[in-house]
PDB file of C-alpha atoms in Angstrom:
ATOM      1  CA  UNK A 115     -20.507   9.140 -16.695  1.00 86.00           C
ATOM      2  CA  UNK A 116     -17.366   7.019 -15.317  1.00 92.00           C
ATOM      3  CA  UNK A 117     -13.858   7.780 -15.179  1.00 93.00           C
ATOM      4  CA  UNK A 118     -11.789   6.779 -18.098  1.00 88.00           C
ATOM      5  CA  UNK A 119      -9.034   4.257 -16.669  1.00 90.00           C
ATOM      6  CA  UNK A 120      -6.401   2.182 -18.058  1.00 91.00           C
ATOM      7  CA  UNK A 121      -3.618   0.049 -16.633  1.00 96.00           C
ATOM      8  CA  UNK A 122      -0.468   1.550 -14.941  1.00 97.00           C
ATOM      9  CA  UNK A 123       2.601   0.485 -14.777  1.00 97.00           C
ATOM     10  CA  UNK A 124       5.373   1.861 -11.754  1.00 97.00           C
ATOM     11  CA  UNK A 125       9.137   1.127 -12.228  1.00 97.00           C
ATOM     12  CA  UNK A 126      12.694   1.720 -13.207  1.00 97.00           C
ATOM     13  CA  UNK A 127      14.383   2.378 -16.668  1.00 98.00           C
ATOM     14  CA  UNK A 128      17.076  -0.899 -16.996  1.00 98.00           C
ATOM     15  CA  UNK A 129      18.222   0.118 -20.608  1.00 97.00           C
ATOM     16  CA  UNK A 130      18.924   2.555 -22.829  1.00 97.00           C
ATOM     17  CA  UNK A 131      15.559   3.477 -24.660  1.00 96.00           C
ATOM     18  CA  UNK A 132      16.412   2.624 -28.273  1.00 96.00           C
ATOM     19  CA  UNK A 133      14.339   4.514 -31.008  1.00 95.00           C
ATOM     20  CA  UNK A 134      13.296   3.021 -33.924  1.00 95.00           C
ATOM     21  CA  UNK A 135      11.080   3.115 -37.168  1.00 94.00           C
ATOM     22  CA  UNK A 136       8.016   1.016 -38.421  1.00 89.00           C
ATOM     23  CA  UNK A 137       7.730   0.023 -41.988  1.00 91.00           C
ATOM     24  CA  UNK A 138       5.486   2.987 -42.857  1.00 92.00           C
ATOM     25  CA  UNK A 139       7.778   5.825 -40.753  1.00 91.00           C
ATOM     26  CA  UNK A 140       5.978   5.624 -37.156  1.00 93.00           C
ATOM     27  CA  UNK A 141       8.889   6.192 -34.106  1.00 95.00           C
ATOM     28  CA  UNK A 142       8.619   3.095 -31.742  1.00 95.00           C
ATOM     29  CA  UNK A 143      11.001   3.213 -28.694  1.00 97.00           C
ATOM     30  CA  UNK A 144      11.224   0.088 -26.582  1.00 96.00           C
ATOM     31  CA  UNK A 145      13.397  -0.472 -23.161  1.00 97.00           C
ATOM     32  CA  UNK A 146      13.439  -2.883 -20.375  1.00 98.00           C
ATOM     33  CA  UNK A 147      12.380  -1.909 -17.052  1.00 98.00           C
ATOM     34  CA  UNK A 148      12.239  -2.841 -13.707  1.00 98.00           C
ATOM     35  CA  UNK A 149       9.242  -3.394 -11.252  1.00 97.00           C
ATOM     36  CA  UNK A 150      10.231  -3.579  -7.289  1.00 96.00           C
ATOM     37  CA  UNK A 151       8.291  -6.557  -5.830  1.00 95.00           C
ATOM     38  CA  UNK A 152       7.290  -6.268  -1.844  1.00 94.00           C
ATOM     39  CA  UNK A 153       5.865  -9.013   0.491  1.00 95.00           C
ATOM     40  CA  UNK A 154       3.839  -7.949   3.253  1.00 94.00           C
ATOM     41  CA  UNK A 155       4.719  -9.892   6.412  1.00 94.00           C
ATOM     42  CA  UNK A 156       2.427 -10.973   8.987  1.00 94.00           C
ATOM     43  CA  UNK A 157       3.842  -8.778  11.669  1.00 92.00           C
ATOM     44  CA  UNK A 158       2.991  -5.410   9.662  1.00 92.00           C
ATOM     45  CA  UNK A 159       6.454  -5.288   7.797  1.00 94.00           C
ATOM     46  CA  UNK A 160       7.196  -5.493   4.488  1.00 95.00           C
ATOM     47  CA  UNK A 161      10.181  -7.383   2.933  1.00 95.00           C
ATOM     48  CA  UNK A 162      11.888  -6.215  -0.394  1.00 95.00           C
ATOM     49  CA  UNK A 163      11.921  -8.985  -2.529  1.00 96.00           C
ATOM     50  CA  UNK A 164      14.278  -9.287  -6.093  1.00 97.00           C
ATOM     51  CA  UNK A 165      12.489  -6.922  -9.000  1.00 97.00           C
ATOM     52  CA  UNK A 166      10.785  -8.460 -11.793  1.00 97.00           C
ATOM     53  CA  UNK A 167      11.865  -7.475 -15.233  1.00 98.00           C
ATOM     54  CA  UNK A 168       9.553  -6.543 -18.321  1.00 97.00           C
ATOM     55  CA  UNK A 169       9.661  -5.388 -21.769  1.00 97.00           C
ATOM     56  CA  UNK A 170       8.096  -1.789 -22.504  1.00 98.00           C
ATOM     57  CA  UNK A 171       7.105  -0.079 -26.303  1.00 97.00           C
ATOM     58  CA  UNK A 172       5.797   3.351 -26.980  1.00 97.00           C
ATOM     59  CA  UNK A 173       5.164   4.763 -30.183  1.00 96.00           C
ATOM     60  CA  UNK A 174       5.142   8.484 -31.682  1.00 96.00           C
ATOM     61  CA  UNK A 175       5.075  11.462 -29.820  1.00 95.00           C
ATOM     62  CA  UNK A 176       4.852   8.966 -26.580  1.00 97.00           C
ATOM     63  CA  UNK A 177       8.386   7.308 -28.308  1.00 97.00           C
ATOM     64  CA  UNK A 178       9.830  10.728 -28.396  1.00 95.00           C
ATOM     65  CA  UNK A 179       9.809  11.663 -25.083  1.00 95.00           C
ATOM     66  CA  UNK A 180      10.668   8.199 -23.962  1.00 96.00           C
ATOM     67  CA  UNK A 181      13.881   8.461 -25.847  1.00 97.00           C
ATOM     68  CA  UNK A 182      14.970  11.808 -25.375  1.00 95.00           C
ATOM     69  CA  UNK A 183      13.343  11.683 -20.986  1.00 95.00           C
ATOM     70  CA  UNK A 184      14.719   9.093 -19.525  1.00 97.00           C
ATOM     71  CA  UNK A 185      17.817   7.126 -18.611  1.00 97.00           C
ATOM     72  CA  UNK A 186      18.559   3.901 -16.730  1.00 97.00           C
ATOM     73  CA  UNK A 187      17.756   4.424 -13.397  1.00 96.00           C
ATOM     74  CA  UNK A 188      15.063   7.003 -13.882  1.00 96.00           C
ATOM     75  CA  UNK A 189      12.084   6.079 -11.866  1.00 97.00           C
ATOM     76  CA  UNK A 190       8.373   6.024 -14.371  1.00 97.00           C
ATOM     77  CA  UNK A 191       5.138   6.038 -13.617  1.00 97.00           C
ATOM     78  CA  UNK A 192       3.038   4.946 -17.493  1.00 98.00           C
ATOM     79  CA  UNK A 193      -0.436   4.151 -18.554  1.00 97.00           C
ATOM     80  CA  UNK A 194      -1.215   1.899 -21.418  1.00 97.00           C
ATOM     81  CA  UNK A 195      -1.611  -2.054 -21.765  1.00 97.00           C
ATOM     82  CA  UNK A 196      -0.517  -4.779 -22.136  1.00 97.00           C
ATOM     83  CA  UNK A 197       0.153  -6.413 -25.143  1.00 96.00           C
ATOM     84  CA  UNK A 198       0.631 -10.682 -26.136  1.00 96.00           C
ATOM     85  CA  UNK A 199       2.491 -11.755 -28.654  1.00 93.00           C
ATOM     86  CA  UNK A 200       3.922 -15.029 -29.834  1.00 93.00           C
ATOM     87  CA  UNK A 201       7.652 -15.702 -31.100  1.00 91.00           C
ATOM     88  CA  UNK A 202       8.466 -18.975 -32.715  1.00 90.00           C
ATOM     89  CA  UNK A 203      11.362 -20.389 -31.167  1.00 89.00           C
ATOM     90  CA  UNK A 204      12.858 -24.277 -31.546  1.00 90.00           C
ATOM     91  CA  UNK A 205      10.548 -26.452 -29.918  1.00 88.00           C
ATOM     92  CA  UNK A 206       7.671 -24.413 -30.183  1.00 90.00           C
ATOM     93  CA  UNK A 207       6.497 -21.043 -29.952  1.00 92.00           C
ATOM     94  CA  UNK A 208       6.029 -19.167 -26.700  1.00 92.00           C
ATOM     95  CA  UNK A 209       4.024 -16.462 -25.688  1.00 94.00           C
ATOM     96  CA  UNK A 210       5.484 -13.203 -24.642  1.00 94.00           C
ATOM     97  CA  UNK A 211       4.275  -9.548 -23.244  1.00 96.00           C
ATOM     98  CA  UNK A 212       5.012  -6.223 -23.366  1.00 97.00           C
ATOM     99  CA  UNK A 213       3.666  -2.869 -21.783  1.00 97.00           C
ATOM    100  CA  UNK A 214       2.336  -0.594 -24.417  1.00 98.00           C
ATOM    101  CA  UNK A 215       2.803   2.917 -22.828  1.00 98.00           C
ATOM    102  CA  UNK A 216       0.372   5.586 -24.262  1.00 97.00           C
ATOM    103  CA  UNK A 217       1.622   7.943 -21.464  1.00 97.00           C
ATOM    104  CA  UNK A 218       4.618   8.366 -19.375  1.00 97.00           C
ATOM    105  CA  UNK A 219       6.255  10.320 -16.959  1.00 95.00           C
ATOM    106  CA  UNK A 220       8.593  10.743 -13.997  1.00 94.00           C
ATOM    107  CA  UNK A 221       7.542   9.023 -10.841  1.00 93.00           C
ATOM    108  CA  UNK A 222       7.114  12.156  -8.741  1.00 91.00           C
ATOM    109  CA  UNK A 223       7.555   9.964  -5.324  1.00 91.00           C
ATOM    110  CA  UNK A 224      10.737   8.862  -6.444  1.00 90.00           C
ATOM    111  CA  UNK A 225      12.136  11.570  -8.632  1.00 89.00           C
ATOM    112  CA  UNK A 226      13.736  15.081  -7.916  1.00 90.00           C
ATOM    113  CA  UNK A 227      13.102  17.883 -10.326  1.00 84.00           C
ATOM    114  CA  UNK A 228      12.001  21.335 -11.344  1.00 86.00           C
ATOM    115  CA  UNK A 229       8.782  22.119 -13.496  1.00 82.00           C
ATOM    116  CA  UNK A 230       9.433  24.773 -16.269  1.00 83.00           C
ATOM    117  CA  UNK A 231       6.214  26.245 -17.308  1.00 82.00           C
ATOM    118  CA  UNK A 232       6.884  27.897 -20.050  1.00 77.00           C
ATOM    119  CA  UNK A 233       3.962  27.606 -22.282  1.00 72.00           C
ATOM    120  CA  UNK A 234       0.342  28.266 -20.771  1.00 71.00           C
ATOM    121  CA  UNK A 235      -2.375  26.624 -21.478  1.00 69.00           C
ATOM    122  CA  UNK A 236      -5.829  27.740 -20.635  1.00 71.00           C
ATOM    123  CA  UNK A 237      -7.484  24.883 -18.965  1.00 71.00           C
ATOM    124  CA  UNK A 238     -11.120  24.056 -20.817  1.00 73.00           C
ATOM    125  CA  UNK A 239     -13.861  26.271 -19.833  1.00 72.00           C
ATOM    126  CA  UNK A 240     -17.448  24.593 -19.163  1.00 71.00           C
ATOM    127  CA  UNK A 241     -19.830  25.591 -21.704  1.00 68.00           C
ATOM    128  CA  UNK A 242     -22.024  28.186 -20.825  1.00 66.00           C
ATOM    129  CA  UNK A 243     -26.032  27.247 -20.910  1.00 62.00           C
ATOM    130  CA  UNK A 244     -27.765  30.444 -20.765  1.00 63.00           C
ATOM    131  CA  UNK A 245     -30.802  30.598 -17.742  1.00 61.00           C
ATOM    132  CA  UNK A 246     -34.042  29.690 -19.243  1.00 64.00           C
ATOM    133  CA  UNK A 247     -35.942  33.028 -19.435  1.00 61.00           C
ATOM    134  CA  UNK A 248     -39.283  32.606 -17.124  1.00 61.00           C
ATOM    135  CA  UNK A 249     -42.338  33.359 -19.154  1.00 60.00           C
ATOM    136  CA  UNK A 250     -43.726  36.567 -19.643  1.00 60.00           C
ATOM    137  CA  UNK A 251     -46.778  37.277 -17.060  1.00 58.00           C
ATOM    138  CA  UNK A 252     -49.725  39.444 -18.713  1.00 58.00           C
ATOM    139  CA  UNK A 253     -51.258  42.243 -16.949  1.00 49.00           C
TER     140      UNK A 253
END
């Protein structure tokens, strides 16, 4: 069996998170953030180059903690995809993205904090196959 995977995304929080509502009720939050770009120079170094700026959108419980997490400045780490859309605008239409977290959290490489574990939560247990029984022998 292979390991589930999806796209990550690694940045900064540039805005406000800003929580809305679909049509039908569903939270949606959606913020800007900020990627740091690096070169890697030919001697070994690397030079910091200007960050790149993107739009990101969460929805429900995702939205939630979005919203009530993080702050500009707060350093992410996400998981989700990305998403095209296109936007009529005069002169034509263009196509635009956004990052679709399904998961977020603190980047723990770039981020201070304590971990409250307040609730616990037993971890799955592997079900148990009982031992085939060998067959009986006849005397």
């Amino acid at each position: 069996m292979s390991i589930p995977t999806q796209l990550s995304l690694t940045g900064f929080i540039v805005s406000p998170p800003e929580l809305h509502f679909t049509s039908a009720g569903k939270q949606h939050t959606r913020v800007r953030v900020g990627v740091e770009q690096w070169r890697h120079e030919a001697g070994g170094e690397f030079t910091r180059l200007d960050p790149i700026y993107h739009d990101m959108v969460a929805f429900e419980s995702t939205a939630r903690e979005t919203y009530t997490r993080f702050r500009p400045g707060d350093c992410f780490v996400a998981s989700g995809y990305v998403h095209e859309y296109e936007v009529d605008k005069p002169g034509g239409s263009v196509i635009k993205e956004e990052f679709v977290a399904r998961k977020i959290g603190h980047n723990a490489n770039r981020t201070n904090y304590t971990v409250e574990r307040t609730r616990r939560v037993a971890p799955p247990q592997p079900a148990v196959v009982p031992a085939p029984h060998p067959p009986a022998v006849g005397f």
